[in-house]
PDB file of C-alpha atoms in Angstrom:
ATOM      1  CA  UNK A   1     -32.227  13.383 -45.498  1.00  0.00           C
ATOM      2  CA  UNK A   2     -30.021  13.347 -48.544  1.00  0.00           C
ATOM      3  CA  UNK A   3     -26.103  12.686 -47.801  1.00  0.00           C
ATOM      4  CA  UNK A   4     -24.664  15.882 -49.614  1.00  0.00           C
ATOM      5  CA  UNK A   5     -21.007  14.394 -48.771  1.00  0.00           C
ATOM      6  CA  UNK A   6     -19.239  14.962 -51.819  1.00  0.00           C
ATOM      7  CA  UNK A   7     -16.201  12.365 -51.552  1.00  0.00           C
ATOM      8  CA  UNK A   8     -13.331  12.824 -54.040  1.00  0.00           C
ATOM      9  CA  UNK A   9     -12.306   9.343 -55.596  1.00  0.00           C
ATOM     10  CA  UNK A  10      -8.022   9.364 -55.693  1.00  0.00           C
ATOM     11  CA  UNK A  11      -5.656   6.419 -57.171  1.00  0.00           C
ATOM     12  CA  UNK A  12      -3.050   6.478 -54.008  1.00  0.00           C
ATOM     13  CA  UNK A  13      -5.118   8.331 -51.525  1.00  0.00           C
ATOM     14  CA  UNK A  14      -8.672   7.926 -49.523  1.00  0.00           C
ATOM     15  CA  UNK A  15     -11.049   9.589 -47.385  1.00  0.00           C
ATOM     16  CA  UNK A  16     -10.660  12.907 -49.417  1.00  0.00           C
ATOM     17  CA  UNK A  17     -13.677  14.904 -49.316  1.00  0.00           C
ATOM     18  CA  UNK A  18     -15.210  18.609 -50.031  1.00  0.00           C
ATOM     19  CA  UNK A  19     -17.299  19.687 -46.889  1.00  0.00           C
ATOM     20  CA  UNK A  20     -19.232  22.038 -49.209  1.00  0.00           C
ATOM     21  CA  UNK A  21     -22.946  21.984 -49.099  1.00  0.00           C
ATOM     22  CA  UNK A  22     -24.224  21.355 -45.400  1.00  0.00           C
ATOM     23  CA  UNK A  23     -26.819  23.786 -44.612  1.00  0.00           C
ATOM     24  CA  UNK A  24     -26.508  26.238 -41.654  1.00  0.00           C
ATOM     25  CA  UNK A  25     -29.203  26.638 -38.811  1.00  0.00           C
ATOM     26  CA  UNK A  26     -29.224  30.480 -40.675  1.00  0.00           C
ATOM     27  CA  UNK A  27     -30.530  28.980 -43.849  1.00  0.00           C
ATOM     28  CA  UNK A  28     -27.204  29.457 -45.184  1.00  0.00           C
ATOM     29  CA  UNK A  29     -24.663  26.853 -47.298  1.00  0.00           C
ATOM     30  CA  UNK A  30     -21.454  26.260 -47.087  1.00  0.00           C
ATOM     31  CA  UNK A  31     -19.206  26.981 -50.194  1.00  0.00           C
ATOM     32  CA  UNK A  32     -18.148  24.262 -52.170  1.00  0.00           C
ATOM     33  CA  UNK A  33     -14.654  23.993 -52.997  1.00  0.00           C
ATOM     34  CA  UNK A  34     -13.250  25.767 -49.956  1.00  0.00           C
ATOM     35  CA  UNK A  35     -12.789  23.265 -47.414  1.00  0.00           C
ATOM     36  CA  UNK A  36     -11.139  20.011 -48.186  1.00  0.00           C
ATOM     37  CA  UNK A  37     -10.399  16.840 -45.701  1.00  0.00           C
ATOM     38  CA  UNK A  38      -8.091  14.059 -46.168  1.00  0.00           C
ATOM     39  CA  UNK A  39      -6.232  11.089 -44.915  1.00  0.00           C
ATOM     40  CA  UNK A  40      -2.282  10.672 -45.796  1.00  0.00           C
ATOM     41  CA  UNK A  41      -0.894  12.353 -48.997  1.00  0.00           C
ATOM     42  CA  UNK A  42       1.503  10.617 -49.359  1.00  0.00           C
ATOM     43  CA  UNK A  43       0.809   7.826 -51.765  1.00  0.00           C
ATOM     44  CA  UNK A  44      -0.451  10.323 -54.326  1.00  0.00           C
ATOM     45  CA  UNK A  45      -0.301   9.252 -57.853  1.00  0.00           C
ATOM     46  CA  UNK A  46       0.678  11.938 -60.770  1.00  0.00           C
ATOM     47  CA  UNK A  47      -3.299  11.731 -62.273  1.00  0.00           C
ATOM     48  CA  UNK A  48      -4.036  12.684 -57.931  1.00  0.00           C
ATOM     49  CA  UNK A  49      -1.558  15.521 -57.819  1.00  0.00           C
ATOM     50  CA  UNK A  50      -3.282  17.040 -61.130  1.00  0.00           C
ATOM     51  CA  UNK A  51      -6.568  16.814 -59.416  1.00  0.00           C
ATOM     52  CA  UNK A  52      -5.336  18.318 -56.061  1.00  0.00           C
ATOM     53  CA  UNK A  53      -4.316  21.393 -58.839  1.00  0.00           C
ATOM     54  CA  UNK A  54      -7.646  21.267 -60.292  1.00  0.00           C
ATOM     55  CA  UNK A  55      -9.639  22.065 -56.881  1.00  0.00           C
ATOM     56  CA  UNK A  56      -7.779  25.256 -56.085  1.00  0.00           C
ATOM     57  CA  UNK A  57      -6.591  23.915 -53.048  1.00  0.00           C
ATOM     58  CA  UNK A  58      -3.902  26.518 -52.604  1.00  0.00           C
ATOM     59  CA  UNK A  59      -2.887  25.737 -48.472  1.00  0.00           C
ATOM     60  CA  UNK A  60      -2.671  22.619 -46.707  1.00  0.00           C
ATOM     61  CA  UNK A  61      -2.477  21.816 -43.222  1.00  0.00           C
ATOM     62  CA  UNK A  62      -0.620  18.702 -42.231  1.00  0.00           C
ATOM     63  CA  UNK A  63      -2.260  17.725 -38.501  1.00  0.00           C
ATOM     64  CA  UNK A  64       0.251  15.229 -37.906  1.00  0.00           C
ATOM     65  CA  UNK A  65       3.076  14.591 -35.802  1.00  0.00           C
ATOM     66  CA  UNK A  66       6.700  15.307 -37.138  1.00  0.00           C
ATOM     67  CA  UNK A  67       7.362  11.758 -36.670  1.00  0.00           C
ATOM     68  CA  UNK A  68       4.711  10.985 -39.631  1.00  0.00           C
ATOM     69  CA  UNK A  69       5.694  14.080 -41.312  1.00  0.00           C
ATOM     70  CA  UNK A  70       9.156  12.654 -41.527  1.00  0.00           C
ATOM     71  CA  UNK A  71       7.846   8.860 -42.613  1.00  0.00           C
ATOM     72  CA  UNK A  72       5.124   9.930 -44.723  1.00  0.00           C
ATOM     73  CA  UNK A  73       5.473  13.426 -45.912  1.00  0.00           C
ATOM     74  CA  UNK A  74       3.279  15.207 -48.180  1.00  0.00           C
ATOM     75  CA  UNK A  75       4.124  15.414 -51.747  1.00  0.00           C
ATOM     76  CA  UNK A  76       5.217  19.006 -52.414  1.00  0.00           C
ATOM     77  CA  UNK A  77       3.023  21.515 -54.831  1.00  0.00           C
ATOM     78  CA  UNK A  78       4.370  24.680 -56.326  1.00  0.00           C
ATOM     79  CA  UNK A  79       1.345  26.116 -55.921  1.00  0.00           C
ATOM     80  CA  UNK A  80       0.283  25.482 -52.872  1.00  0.00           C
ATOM     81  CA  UNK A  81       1.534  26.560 -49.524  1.00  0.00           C
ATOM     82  CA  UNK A  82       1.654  23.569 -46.479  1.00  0.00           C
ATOM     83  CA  UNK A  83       1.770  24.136 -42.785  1.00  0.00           C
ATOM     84  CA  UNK A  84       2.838  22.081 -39.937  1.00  0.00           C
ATOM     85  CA  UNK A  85      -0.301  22.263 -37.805  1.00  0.00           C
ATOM     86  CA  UNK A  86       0.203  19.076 -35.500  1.00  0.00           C
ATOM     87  CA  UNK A  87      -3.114  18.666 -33.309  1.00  0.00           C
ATOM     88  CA  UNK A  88      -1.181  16.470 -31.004  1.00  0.00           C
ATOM     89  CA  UNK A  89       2.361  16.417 -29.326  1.00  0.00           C
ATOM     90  CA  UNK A  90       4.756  13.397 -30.297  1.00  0.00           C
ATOM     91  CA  UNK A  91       3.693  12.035 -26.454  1.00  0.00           C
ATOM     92  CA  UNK A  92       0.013  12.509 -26.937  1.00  0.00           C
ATOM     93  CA  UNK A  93      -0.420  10.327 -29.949  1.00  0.00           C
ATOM     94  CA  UNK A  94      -3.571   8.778 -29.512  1.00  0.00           C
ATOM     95  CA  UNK A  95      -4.193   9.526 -25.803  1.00  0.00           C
ATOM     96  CA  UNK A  96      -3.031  10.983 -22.873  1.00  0.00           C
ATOM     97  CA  UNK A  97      -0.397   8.066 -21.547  1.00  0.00           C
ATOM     98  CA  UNK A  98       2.288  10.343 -19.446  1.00  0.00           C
ATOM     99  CA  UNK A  99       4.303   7.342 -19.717  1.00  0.00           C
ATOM    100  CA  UNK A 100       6.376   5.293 -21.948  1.00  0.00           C
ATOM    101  CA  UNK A 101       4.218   2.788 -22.718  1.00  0.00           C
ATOM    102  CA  UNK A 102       4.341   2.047 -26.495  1.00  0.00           C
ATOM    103  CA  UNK A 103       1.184   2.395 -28.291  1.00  0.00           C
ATOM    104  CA  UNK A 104       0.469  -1.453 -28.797  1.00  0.00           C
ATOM    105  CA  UNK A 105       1.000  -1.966 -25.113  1.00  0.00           C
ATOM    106  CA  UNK A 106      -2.126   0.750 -24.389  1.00  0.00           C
ATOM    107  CA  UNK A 107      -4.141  -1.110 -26.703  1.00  0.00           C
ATOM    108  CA  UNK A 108      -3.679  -4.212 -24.990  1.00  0.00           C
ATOM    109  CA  UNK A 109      -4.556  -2.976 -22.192  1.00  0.00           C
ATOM    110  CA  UNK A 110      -7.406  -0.926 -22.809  1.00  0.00           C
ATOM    111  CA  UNK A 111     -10.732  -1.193 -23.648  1.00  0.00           C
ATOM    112  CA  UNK A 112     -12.472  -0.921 -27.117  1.00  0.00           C
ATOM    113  CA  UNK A 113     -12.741   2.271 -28.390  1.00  0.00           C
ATOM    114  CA  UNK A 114     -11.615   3.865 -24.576  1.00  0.00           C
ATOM    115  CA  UNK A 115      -7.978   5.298 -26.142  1.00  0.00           C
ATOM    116  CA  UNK A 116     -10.517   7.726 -28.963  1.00  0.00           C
ATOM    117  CA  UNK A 117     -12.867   8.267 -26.248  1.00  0.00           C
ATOM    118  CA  UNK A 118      -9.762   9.996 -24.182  1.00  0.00           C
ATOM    119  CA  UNK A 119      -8.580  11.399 -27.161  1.00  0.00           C
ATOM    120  CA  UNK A 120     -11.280  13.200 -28.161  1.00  0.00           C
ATOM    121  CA  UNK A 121     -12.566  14.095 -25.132  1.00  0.00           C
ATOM    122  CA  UNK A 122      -8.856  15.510 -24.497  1.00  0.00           C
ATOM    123  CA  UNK A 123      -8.367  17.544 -27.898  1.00  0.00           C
ATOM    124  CA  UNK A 124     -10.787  20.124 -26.469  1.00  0.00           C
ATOM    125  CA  UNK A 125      -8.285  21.702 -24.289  1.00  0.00           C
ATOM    126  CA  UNK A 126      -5.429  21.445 -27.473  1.00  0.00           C
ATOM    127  CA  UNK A 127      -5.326  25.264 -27.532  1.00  0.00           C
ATOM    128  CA  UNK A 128      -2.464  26.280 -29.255  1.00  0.00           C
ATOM    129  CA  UNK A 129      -2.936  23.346 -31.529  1.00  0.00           C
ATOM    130  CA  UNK A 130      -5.912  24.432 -33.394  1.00  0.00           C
ATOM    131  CA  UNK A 131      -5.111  28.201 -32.846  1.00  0.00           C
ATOM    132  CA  UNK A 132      -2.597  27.542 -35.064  1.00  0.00           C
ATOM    133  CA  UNK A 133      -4.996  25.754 -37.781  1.00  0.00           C
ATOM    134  CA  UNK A 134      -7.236  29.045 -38.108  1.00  0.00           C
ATOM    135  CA  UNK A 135      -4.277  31.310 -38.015  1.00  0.00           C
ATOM    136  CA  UNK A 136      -4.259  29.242 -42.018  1.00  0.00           C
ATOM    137  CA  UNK A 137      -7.438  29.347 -42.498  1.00  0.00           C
ATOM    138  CA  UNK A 138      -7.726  33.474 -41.690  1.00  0.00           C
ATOM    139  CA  UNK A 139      -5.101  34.033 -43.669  1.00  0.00           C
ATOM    140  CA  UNK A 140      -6.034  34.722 -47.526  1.00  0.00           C
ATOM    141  CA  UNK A 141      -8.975  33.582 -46.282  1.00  0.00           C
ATOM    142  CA  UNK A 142     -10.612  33.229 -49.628  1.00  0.00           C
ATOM    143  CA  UNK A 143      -8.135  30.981 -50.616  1.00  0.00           C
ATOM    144  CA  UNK A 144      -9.022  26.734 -50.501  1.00  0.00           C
ATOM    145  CA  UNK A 145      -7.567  25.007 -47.444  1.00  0.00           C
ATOM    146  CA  UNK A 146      -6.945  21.390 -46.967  1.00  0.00           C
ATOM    147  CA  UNK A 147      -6.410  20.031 -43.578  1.00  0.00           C
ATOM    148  CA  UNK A 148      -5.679  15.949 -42.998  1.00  0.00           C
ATOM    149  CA  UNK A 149      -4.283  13.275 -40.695  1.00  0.00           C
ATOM    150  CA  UNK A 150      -3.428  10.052 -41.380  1.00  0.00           C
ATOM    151  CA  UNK A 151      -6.485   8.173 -41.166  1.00  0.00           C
ATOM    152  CA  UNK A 152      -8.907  12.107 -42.105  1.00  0.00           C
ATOM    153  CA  UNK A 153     -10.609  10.737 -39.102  1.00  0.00           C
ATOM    154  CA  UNK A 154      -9.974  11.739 -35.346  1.00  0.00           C
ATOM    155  CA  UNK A 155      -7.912  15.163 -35.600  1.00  0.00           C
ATOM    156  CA  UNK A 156      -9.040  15.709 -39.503  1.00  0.00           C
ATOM    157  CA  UNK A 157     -12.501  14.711 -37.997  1.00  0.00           C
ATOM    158  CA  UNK A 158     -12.287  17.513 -35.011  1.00  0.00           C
ATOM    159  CA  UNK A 159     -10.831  20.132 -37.157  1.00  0.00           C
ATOM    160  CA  UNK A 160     -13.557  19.640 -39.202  1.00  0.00           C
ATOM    161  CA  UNK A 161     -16.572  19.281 -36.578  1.00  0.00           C
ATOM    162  CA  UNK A 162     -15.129  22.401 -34.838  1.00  0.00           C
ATOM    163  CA  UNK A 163     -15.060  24.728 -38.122  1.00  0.00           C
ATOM    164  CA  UNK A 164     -18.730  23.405 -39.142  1.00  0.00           C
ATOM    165  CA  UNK A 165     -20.011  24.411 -35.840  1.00  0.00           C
ATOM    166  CA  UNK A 166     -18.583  27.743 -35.481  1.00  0.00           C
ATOM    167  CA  UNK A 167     -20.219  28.215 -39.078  1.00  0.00           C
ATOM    168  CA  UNK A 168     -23.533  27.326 -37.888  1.00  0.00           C
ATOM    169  CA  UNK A 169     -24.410  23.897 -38.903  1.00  0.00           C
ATOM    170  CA  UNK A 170     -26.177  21.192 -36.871  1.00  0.00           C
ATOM    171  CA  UNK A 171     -24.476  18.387 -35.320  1.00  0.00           C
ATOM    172  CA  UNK A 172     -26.606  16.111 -37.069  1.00  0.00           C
ATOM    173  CA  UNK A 173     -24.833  16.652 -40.244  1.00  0.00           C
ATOM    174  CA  UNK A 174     -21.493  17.109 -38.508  1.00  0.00           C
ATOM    175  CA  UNK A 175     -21.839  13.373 -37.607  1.00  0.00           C
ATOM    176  CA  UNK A 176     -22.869  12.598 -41.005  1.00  0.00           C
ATOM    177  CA  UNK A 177     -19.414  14.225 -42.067  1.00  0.00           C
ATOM    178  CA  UNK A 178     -17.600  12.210 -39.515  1.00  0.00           C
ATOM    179  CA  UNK A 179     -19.408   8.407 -40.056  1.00  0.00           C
ATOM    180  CA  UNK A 180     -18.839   8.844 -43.748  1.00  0.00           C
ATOM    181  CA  UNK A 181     -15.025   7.468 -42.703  1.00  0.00           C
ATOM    182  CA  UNK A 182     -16.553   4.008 -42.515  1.00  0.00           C
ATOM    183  CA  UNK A 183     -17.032   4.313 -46.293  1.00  0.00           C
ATOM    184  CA  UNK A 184     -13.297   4.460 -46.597  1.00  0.00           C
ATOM    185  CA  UNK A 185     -12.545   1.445 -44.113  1.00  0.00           C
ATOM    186  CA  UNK A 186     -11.177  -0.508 -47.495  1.00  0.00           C
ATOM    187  CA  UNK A 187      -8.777   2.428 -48.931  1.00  0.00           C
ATOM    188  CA  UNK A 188      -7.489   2.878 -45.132  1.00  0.00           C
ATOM    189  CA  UNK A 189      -6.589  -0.514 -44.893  1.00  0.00           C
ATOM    190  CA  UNK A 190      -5.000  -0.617 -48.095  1.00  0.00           C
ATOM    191  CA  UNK A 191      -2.877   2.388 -47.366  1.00  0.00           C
ATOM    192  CA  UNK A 192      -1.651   1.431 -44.071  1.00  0.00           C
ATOM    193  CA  UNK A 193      -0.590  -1.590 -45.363  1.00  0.00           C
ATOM    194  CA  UNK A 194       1.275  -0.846 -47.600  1.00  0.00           C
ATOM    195  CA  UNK A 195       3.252   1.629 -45.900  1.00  0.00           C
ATOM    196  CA  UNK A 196       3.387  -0.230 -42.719  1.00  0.00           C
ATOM    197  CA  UNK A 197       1.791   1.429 -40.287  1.00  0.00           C
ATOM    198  CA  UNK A 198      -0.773  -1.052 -39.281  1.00  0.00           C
ATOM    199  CA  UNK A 199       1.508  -3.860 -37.904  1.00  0.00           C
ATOM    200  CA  UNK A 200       0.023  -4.212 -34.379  1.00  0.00           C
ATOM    201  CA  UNK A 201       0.522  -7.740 -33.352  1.00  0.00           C
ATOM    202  CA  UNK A 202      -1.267  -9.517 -30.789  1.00  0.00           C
ATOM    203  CA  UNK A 203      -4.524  -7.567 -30.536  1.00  0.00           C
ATOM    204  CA  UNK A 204      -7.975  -8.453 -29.845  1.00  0.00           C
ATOM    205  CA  UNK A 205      -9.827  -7.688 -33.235  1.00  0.00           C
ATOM    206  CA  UNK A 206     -12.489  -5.762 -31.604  1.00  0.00           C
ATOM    207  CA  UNK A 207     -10.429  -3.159 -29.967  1.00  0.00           C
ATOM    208  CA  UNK A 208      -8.249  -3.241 -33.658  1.00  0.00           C
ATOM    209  CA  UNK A 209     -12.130  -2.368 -34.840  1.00  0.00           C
ATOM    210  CA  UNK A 210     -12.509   0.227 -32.696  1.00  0.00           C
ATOM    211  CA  UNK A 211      -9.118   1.703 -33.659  1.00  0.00           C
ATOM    212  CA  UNK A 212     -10.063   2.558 -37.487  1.00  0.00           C
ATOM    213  CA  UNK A 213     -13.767   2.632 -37.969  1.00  0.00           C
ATOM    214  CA  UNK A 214     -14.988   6.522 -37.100  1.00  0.00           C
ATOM    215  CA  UNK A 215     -18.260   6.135 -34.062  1.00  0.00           C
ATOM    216  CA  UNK A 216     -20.597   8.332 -33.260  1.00  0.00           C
ATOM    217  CA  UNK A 217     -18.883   8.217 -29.585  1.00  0.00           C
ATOM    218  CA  UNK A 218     -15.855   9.644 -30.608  1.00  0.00           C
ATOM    219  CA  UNK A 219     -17.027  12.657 -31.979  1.00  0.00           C
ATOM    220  CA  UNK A 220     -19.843  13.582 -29.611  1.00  0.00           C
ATOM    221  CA  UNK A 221     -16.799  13.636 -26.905  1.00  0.00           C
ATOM    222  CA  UNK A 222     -15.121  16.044 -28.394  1.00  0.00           C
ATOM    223  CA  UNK A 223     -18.415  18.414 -28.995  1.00  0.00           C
ATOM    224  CA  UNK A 224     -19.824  17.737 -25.762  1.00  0.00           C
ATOM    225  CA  UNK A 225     -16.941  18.560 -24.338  1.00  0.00           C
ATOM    226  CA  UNK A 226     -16.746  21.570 -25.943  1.00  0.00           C
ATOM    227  CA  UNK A 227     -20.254  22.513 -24.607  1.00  0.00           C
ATOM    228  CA  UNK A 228     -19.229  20.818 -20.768  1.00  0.00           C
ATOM    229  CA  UNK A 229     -16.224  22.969 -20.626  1.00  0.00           C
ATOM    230  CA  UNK A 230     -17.714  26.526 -22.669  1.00  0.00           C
ATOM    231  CA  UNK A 231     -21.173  25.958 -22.628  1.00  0.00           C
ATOM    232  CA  UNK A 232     -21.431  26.613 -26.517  1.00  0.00           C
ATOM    233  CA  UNK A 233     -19.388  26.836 -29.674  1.00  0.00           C
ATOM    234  CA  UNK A 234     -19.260  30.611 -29.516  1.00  0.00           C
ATOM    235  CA  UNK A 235     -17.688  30.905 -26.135  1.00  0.00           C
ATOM    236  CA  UNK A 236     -15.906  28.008 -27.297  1.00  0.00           C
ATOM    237  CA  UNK A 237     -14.279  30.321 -30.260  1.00  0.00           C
ATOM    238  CA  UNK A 238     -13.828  33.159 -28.661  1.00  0.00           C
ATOM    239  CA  UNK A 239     -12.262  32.253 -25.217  1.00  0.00           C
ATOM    240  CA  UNK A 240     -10.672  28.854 -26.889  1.00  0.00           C
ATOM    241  CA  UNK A 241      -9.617  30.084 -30.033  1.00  0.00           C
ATOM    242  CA  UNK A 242      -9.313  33.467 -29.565  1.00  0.00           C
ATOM    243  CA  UNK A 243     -11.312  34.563 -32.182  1.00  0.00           C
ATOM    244  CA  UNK A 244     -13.074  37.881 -32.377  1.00  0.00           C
ATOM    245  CA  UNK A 245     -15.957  38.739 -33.703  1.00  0.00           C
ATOM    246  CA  UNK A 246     -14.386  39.700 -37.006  1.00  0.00           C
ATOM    247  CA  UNK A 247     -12.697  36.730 -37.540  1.00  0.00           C
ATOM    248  CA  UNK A 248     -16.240  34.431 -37.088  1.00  0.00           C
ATOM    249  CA  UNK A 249     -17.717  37.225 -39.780  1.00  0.00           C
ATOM    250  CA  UNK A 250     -14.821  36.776 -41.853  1.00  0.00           C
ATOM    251  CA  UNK A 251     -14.951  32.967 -41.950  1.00  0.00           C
ATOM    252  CA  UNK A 252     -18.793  32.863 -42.463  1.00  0.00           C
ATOM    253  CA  UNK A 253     -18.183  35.852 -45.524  1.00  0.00           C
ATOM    254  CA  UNK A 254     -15.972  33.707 -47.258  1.00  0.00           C
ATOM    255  CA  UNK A 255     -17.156  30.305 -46.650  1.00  0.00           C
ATOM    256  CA  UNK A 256     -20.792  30.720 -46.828  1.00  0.00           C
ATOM    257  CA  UNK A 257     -23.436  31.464 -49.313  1.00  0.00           C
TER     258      UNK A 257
END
């Protein structure tokens, strides 16, 4: 199968991609240059900001919490409108803890790859959260949306796997979407650095590994527990998201062909 992941090469940012082209179990295509993914914003150049502008990209929304919001925030467009759709409460960052445990104290105490399992597995029932996301995207529908985390990988990655199946196309190439992260393992590393947000002392490299590279685990938590707790991405959208029947045939009218 040809990749048709179209990744969009930035000076100060990574992981930036158009989710145009994957084919829908209808025959049908999605729209390129409507749907946008990213990790952080904030290190964009001048020569990035002009390209943003080029895409049409007219809304974003910013999945992170208002602590990263605060540290890194996004660079501001005249053009464009941004949204504060955090996926995850200020507590929940990166699991379900319930206590106040900091987060290098759960990784030392976990296993690898167990804190992404959790999260994923727990963003299914994140109701509100990613109400809010398609309360964006339906409005001025036919407008370009970008949505990104930090990393464009676990809440990017489940906004993302979420609006591809409601639009009809296969997991298979949903997980394509997802893996393609590992291509960006460089940039991610680069950017953390040099911001700071990767100073996690005294932890076992594996479990660090398991931390930034996107698995095929991580996602298939999320969608099978989408299917475990719905039964299928419809019911999923309907008694989840609260979308109506409209909305789905608005969403597939403006971001299909």
């Amino acid at each position: 199968m040809k990749s048709l992941l179209r990744e969009i090469k930035l000076e100060g940012g990574f992981n930036f991609r158009d989710l145009g082209g994957y084919q829908t179990n209808d025959g049908r295509t999605v729209k390129s240059g409507m749907l946008f993914r990213s990790g952080n914003l904030s290190r964009l150049t001048e020569a990035d900001r002009e390209i943003v502008k080029q895409l049409g990209i007219k809304k974003i929304c910013d999945l992170r919490g208002m602590d990263e919001v605060e540290r890194f925030p996004d660079p501001i467009f005249d053009d464009i409108t941004w949204h504060h759709t955090p996926i995850l409460s200020e507590e929940k960052m990166l699991g379900q803890v319930g206590d106040d445990t900091d987060f290098a104290d759960q990784l030392r105490n976990t296993k690898p790859g167990e804190l992404l399992m959790n999260l994923n597995h727990h963003m299914v029932t994140y109701k509100s959260a990613f109400q809010n996301v398609y309360k964006v995207l339906l409005t001025k529908p036919s407008q370009p949306l970008l949505f990104h985390c930090m990393a464009g990988k676990d809440r990017t990655g489940a906004v993302a796997a979420a609006i591809l199946s409601i639009l009809g196309v296969p997991r298979e190439q949903i997980l394509e979407d997802y893996l393609y992260t590992n291509e960006t393992l460089e940039q991610m590393a680069e950017n953390f650095t040099e911001i700071g947000y990767n100073n996690l002392p005294n932890i076992d490299q594996d479990v660090l590994d398991a931390l930034f590279e996107a698995r095929a685990e991580y996602i298939h938590a999320f969608l099978d527990g989408i299917d475990t707790k719905y039964g299928n991405i419809d019911l999923y959208a309907k008694e989840m998201l609260n979308l109506s029947e409209e909305d789905i045939k608005v969403l597939k009218s403006q971001l299909l062909e």
